[in-house]
PDB file of C-alpha atoms in Angstrom:
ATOM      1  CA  UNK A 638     -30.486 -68.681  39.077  1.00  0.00           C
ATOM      2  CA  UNK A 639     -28.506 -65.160  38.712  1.00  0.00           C
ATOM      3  CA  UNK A 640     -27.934 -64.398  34.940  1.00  0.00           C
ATOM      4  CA  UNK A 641     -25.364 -61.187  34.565  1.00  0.00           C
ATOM      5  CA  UNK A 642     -26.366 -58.940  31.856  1.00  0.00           C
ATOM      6  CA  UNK A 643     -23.548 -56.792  29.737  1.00  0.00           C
ATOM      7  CA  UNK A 644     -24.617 -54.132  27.989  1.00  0.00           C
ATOM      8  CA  UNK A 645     -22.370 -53.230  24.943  1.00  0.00           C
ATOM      9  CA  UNK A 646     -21.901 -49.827  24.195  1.00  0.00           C
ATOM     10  CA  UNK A 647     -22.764 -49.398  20.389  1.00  0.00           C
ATOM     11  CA  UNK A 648     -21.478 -46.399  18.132  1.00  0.00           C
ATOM     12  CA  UNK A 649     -24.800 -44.750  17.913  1.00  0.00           C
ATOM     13  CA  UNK A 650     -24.443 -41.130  18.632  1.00  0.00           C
ATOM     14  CA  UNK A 651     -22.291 -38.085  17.014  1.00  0.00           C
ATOM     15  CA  UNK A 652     -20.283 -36.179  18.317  1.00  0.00           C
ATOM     16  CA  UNK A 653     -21.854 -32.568  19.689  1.00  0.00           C
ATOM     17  CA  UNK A 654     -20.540 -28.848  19.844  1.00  0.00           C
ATOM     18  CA  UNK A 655     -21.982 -26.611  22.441  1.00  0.00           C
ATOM     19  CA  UNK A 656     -22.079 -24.095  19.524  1.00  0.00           C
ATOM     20  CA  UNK A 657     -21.618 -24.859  15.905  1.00  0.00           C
ATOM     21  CA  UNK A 658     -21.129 -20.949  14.503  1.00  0.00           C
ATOM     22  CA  UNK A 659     -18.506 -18.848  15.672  1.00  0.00           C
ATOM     23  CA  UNK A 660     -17.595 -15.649  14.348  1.00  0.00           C
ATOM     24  CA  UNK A 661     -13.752 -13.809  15.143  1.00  0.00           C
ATOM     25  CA  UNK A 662     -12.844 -10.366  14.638  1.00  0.00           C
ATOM     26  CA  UNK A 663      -9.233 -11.160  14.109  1.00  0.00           C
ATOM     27  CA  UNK A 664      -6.580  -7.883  14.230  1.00  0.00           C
ATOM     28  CA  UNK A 665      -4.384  -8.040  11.117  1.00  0.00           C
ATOM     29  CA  UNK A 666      -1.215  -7.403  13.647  1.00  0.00           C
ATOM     30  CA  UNK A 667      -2.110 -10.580  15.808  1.00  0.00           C
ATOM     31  CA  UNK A 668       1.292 -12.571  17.029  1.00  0.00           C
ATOM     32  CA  UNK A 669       1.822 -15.774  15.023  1.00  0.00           C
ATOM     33  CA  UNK A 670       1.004 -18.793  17.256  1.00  0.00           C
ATOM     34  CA  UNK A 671      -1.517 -16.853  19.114  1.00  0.00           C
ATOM     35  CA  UNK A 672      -5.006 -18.450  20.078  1.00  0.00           C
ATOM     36  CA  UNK A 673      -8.223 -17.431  18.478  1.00  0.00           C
ATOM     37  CA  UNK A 674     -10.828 -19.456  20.072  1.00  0.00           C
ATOM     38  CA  UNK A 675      -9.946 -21.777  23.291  1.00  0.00           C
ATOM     39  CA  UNK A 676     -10.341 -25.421  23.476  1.00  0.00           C
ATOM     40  CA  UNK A 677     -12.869 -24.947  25.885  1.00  0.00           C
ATOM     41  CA  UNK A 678     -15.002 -23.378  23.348  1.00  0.00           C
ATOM     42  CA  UNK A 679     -14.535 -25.844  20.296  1.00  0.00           C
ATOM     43  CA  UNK A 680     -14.692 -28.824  22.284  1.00  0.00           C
ATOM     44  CA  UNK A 681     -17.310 -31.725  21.486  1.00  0.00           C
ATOM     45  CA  UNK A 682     -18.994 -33.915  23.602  1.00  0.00           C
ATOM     46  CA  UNK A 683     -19.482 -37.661  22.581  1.00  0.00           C
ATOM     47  CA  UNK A 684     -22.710 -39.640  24.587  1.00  0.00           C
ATOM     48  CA  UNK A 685     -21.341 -42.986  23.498  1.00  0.00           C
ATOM     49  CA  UNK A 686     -17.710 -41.673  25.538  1.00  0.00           C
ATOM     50  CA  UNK A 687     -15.657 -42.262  22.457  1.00  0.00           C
ATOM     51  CA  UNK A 688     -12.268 -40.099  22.012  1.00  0.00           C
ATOM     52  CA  UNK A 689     -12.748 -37.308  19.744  1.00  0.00           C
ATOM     53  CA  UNK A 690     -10.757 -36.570  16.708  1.00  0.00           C
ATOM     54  CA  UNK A 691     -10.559 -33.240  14.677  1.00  0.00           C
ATOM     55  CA  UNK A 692     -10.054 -31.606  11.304  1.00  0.00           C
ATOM     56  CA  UNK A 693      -9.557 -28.077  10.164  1.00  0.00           C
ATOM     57  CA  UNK A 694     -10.276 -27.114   7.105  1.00  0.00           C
ATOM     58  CA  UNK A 695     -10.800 -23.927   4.934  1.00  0.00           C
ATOM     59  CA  UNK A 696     -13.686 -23.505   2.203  1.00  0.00           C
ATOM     60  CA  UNK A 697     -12.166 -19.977   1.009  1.00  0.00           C
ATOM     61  CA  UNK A 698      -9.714 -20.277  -2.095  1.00  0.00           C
ATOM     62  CA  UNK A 699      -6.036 -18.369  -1.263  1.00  0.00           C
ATOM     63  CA  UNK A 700      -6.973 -18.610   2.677  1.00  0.00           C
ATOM     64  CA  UNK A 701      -4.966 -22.085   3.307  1.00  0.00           C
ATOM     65  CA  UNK A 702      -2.564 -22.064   5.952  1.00  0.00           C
ATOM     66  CA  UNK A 703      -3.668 -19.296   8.203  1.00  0.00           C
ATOM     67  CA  UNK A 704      -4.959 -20.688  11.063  1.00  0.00           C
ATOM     68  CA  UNK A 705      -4.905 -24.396  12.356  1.00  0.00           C
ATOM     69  CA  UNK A 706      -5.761 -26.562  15.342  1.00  0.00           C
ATOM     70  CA  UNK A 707      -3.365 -27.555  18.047  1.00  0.00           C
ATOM     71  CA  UNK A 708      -3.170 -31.569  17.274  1.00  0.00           C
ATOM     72  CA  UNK A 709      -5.842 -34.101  16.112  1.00  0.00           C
ATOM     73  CA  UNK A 710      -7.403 -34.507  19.630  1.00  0.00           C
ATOM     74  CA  UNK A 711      -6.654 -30.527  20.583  1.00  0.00           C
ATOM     75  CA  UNK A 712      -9.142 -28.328  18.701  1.00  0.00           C
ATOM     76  CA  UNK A 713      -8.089 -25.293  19.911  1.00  0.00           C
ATOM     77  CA  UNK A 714      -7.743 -22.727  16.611  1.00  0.00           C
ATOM     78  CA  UNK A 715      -4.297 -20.867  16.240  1.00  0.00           C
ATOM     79  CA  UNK A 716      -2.903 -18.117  14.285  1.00  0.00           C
ATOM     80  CA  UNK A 717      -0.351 -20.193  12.232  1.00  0.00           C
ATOM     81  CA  UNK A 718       0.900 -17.375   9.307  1.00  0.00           C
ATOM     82  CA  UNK A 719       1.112 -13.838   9.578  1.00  0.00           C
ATOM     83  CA  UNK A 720      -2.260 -11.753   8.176  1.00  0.00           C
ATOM     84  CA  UNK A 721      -2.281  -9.805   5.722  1.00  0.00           C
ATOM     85  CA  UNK A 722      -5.479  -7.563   4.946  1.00  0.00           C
ATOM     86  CA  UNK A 723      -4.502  -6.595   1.601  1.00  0.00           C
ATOM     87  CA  UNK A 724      -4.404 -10.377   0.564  1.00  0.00           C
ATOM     88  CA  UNK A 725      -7.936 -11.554   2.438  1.00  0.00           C
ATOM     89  CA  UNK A 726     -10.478  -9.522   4.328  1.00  0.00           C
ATOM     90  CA  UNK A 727     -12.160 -12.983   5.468  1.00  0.00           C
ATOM     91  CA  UNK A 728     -12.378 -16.355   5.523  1.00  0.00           C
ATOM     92  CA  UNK A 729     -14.529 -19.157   6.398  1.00  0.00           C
ATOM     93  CA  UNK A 730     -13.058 -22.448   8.512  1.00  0.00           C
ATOM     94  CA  UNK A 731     -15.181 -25.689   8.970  1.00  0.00           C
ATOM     95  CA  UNK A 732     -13.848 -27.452  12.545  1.00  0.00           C
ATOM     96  CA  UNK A 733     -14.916 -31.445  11.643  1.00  0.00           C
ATOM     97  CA  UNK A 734     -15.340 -33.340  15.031  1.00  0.00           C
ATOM     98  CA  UNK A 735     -15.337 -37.260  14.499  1.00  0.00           C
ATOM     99  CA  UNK A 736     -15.552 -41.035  16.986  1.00  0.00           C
ATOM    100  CA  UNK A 737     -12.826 -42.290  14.857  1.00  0.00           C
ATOM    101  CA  UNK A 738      -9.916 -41.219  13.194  1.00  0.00           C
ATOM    102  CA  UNK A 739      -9.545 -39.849   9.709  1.00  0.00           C
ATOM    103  CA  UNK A 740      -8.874 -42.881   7.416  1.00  0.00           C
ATOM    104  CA  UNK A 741     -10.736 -45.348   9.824  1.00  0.00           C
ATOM    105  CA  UNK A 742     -12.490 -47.857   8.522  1.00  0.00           C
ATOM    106  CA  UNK A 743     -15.564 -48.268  11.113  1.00  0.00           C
ATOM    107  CA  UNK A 744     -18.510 -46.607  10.813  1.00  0.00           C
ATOM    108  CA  UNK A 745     -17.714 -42.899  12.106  1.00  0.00           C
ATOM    109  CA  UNK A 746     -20.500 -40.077  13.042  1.00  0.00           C
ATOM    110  CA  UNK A 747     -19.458 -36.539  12.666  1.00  0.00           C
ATOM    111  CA  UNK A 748     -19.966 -33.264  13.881  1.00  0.00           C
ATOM    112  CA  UNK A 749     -19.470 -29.802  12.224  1.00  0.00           C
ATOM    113  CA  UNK A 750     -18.310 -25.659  13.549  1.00  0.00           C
ATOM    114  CA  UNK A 751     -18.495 -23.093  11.365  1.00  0.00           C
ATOM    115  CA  UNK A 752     -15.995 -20.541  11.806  1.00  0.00           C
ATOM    116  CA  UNK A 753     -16.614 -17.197  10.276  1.00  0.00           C
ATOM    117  CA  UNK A 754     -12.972 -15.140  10.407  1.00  0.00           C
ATOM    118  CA  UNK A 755     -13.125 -11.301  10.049  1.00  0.00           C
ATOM    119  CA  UNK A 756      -9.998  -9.698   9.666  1.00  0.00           C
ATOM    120  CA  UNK A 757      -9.813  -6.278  11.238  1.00  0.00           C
ATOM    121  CA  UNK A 758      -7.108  -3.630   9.434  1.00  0.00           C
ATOM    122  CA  UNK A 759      -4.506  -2.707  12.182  1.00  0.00           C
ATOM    123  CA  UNK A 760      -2.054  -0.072  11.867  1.00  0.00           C
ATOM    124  CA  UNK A 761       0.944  -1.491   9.904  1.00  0.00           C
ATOM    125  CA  UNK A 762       1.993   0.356   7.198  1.00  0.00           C
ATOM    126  CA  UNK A 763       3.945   4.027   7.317  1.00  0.00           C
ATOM    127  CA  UNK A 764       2.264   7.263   4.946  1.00  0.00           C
ATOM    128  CA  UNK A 765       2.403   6.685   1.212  1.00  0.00           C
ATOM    129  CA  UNK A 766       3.253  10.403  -0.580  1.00  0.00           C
ATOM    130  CA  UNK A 767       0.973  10.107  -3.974  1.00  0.00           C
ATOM    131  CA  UNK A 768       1.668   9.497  -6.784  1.00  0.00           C
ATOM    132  CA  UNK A 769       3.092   6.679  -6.215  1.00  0.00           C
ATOM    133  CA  UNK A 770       3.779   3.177  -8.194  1.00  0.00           C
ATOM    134  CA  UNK A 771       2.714   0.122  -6.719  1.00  0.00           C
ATOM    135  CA  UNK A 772       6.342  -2.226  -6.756  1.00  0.00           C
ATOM    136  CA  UNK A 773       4.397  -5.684  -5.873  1.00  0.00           C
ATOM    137  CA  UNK A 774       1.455  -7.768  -6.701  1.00  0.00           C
ATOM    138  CA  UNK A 775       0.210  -7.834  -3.586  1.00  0.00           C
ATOM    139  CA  UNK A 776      -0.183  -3.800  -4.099  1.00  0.00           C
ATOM    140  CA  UNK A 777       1.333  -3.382  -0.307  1.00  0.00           C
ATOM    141  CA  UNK A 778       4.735  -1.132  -1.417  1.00  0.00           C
ATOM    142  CA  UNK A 779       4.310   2.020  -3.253  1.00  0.00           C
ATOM    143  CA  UNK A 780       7.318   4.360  -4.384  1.00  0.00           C
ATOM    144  CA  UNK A 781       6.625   7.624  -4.631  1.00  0.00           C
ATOM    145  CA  UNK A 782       7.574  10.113  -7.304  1.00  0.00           C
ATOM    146  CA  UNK A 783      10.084  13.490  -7.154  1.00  0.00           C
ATOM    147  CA  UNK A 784       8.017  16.384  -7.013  1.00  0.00           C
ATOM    148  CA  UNK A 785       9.860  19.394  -9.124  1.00  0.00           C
ATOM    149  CA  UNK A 786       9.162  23.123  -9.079  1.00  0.00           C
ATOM    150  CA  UNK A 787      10.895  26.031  -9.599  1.00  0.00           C
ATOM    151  CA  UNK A 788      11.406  29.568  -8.541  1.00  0.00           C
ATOM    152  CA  UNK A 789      12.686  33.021  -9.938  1.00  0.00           C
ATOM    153  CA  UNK A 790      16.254  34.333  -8.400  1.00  0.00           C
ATOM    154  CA  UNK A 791      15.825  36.673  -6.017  1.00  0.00           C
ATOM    155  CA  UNK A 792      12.209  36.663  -6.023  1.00  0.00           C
ATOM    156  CA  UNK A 793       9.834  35.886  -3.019  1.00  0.00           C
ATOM    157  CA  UNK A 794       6.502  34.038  -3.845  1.00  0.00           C
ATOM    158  CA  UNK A 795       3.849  34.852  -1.764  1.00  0.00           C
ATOM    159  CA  UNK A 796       1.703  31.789  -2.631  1.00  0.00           C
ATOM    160  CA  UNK A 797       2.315  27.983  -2.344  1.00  0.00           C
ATOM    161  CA  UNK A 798       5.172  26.686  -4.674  1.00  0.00           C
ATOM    162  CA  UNK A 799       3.020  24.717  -7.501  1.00  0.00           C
ATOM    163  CA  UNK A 800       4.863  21.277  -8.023  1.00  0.00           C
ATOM    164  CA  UNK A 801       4.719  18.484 -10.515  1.00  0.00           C
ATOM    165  CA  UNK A 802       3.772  15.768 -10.988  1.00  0.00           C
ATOM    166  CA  UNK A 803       1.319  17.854  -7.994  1.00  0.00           C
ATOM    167  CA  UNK A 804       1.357  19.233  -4.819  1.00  0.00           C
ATOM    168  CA  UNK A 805       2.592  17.752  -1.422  1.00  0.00           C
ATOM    169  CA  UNK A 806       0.549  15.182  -0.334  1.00  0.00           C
ATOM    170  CA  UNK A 807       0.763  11.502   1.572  1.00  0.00           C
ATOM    171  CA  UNK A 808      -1.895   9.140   2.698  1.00  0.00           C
ATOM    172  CA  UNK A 809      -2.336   6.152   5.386  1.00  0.00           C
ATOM    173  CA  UNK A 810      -2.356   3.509   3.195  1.00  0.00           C
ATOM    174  CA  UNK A 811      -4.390   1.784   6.241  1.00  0.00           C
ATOM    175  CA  UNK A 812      -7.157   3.292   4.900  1.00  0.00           C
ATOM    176  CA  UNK A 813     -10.195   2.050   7.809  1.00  0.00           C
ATOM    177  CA  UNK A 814      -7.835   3.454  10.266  1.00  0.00           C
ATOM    178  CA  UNK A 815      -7.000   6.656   8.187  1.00  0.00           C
ATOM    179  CA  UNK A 816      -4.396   8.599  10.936  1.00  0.00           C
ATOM    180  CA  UNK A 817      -3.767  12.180  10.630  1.00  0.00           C
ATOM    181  CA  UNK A 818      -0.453  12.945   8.725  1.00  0.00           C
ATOM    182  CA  UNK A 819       1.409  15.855   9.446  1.00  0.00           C
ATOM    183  CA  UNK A 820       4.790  17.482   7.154  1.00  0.00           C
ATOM    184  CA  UNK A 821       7.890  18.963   7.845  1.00  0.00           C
ATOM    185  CA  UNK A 822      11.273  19.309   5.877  1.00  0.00           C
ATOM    186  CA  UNK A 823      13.821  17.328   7.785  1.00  0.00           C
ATOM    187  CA  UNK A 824      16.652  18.228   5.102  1.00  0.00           C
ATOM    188  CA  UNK A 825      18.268  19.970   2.389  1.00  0.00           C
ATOM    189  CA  UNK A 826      16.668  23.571   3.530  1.00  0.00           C
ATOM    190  CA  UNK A 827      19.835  25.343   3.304  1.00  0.00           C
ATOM    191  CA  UNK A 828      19.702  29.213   4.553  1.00  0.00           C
ATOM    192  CA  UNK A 829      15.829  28.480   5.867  1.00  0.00           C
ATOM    193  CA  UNK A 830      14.246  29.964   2.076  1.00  0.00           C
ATOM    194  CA  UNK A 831      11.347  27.362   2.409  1.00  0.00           C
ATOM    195  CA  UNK A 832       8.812  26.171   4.805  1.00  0.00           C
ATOM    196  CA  UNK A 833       5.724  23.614   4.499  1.00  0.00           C
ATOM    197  CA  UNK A 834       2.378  23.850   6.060  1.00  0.00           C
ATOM    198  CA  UNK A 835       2.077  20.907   8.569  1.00  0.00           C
ATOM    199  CA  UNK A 836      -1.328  19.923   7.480  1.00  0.00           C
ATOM    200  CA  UNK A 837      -1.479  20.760   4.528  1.00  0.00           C
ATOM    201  CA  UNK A 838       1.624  20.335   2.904  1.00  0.00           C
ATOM    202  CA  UNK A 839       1.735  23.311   1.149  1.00  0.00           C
ATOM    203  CA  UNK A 840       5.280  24.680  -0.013  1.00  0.00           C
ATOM    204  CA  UNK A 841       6.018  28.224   0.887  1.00  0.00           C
ATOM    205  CA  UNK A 842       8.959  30.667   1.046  1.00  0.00           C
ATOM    206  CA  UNK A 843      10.617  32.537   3.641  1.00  0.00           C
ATOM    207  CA  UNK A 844      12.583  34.547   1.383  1.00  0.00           C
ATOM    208  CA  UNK A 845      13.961  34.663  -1.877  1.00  0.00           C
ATOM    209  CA  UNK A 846      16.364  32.463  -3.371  1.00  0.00           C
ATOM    210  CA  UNK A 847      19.899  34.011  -3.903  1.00  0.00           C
ATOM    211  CA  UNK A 848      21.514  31.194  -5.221  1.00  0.00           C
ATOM    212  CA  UNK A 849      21.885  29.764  -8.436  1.00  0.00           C
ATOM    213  CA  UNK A 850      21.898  26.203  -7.236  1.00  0.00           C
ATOM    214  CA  UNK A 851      19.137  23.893  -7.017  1.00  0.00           C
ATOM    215  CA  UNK A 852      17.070  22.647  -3.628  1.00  0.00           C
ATOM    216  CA  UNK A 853      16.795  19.280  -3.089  1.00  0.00           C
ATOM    217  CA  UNK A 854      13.973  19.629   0.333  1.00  0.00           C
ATOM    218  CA  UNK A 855      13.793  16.359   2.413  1.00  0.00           C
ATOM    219  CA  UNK A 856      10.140  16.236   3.205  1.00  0.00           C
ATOM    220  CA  UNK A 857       8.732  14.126   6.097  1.00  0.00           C
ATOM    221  CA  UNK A 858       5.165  12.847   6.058  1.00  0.00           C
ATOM    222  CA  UNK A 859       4.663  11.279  10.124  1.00  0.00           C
ATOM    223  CA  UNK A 860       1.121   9.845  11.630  1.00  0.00           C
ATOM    224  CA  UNK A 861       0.190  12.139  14.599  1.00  0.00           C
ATOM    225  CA  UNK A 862      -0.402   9.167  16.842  1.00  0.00           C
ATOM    226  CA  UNK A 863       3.080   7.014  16.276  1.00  0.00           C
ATOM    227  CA  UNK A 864       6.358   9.146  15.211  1.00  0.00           C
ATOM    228  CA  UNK A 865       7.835   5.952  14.113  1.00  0.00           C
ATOM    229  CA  UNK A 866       5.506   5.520  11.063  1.00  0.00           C
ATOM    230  CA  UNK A 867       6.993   8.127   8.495  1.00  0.00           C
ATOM    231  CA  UNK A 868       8.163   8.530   4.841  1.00  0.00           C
ATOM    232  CA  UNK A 869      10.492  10.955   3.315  1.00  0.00           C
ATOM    233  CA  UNK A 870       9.672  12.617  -0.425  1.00  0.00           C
ATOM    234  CA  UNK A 871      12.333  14.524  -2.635  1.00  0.00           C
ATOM    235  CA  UNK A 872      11.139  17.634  -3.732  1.00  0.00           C
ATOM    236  CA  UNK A 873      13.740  19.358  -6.256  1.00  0.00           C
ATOM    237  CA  UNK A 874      13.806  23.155  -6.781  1.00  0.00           C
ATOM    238  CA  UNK A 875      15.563  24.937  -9.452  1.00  0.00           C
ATOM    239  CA  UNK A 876      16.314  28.582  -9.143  1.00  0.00           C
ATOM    240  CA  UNK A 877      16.365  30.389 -12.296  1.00  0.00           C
ATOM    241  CA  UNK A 878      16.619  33.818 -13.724  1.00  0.00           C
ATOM    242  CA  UNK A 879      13.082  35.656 -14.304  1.00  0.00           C
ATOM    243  CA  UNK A 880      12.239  35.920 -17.564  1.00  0.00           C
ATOM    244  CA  UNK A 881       9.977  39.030 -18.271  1.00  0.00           C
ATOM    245  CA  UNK A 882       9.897  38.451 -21.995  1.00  0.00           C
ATOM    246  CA  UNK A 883       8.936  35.688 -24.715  1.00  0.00           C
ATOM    247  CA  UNK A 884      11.448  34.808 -27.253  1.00  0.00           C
ATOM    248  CA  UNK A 885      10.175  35.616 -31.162  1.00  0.00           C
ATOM    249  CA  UNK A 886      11.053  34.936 -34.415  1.00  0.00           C
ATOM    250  CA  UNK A 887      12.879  37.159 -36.472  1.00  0.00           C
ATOM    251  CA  UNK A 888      11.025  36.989 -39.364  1.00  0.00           C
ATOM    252  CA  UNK A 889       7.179  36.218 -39.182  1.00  0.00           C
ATOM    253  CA  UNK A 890       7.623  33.912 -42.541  1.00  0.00           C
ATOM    254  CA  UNK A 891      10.383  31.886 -43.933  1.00  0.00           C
ATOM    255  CA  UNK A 892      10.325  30.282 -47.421  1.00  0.00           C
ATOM    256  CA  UNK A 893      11.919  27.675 -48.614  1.00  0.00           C
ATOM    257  CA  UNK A 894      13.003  25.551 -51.644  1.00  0.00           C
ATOM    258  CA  UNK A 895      13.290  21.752 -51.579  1.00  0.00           C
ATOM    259  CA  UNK A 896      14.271  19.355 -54.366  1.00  0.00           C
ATOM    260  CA  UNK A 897      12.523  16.179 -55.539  1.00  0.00           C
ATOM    261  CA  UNK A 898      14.019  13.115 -54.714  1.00  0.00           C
ATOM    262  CA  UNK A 899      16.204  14.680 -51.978  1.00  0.00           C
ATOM    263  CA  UNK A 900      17.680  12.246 -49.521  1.00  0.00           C
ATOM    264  CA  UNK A 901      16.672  12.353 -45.999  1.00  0.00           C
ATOM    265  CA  UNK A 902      19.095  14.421 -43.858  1.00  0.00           C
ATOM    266  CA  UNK A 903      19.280  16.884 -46.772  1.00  0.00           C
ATOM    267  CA  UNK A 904      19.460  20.843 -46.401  1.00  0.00           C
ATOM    268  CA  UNK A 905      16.065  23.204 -47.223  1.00  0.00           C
ATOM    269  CA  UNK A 906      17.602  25.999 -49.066  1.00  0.00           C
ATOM    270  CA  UNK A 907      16.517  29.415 -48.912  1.00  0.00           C
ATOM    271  CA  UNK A 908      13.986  30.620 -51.765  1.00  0.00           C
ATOM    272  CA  UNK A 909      15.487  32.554 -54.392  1.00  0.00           C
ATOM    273  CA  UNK A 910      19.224  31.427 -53.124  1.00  0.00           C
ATOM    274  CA  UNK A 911      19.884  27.821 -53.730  1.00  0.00           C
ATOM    275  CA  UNK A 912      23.463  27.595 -52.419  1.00  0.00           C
ATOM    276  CA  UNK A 913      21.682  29.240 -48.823  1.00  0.00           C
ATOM    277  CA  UNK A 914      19.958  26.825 -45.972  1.00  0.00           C
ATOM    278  CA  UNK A 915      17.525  28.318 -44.721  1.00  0.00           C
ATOM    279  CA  UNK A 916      17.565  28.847 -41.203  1.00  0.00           C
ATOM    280  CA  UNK A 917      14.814  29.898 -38.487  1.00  0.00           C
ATOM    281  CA  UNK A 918      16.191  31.647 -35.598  1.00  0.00           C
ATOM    282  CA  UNK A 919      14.408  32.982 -32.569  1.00  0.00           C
ATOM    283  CA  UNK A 920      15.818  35.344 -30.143  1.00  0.00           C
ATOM    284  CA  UNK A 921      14.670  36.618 -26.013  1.00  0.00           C
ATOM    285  CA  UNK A 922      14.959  39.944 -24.870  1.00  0.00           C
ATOM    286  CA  UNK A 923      16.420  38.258 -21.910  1.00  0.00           C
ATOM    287  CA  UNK A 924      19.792  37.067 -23.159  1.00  0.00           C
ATOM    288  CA  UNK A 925      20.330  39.677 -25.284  1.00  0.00           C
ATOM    289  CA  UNK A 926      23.734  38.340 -25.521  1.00  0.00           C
ATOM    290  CA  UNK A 927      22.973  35.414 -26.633  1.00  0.00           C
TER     291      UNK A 927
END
């Protein structure tokens, strides 16, 4: 008698990874679409030879949407929106590896990757001159100020120009790279009366300023290692006439007579002559003219 025997393959094993933590340093500049861990790497095995199906998802909040798999049977991670490492430093992704598909009814075994995502600051953003005023939420665009100064007419300074809201100075707003900035005025230098130090920013002057009118300097803030990230600050300077004296009063006391119930917008008249308004008048030894 020859009995044949069929053995039925039952659903009794899970799904297997050959390694269930991974952890990517991802650069912030990475390509959209790119691959961050091969197929080869994420795949699972199945004993019981059933096709695999996957799921991506992410367990940190505002991370959604950055990276995904290639298709349900494809777990090969991807780069799916551009990075950002002012909005999220890191995030975590949990790869789900399953003998039947999402929804199925049968009795499914799973498997489960842990993905830890670093995000490593890359060199993206061009010098920020400080102060400056943040113009989003996301704290990525900052406008910088005018810096103002002034100098005397026909007078030389032999020290850096002091400038408000304060001196010359710009960052890398990609702060873990941190490039060397250097300065240079690019415009508005008429006649060559200025110069700037081109590490430290400091404002100095070739000679003195024979013109009335005021300097509006271009200044140009570039990272040593890429010419193509810059930013350009105003910096205003007014040339005025020296004063070498302080404007006084000409009387050291003034008196005054005021009425009861006056209306607002009414005249102080002088003590002792009611029909007079008093009046308080300064004058400068520098506009003696005036």
């Amino acid at each position: 008698l020859q009995i044949l025997v069929t053995i039925l393959n039952e659903n009794d094993n899970s799904p297997e990874f050959k390694q269930t933590n991974f952890t990517e340093v991802v650069p912030e500049d990475t390509r959209v679409n790119s691959t961050i861990i091969a197929r080869e790497a994420l795949s699972a095995s199945d004993a019981d030879l059933d096709t695999i199906y996957y799921e991506l998802t992410t367990t940190v909040l505002g991370t959604d949407g950055y990276f995904a798999i290639k298709g349900v049977n494809n777990p090969e991670i991807y780069l799916h929106k551009a990075l950002d490492y002012e909005k999220f430093k890191w995030t975590t992704l949990i790869l789900y590896a399953r003998d039947r598909p999402v929804g199925s009814t049968d009795p499914t075994n799973t498997a489960s990757a842990t993905i830890n995502i670093i995000i490593e600051q890359a060199d993206t953003k061009a010098p920020w001159f400080l102060p400056c005023t943040f113009i989003n939420e996301e704290k990525s665009i900052c406008i910088s100020s005018l810096y103002a100064g002034r100098v005397n007419m026909s007078e030389m300074l032999t020290e850096p120009l002091a400038l408000e809201p304060g001196p010359i100075y710009a960052i890398d707003p990609d702060y873990t790279i941190n490039e060397r900035i250097i300065y240079s005025i690019v415009g508005g230098n008429m006649e060559n009366v200025f110069s700037i130090d081109a590490d430290t920013g400091n404002l100095t002057m070739n000679k003195p300023a024979t013109s009335p009118d005021s300097y509006l300097l271009q200044v140009m803030a570039t990272q040593v290692n890429n010419i193509q990230k810059y930013s350009i600050a105003n910096v205003e300077i007014k040339v005025i006439n020296k004063s070498n004296h302080a404007p006084y009063f000409e009387s050291r006391i003034y008196n005054g007579t005021a009425f009861v119930d006056l209306a607002p917008g009414s005249f102080v008249f002088q003590a002792g002559h009611p029909s007079s308004p008093l009046r308080i008048s300064a004058l400068d030894d520098d506009f003696p003219d005036v």
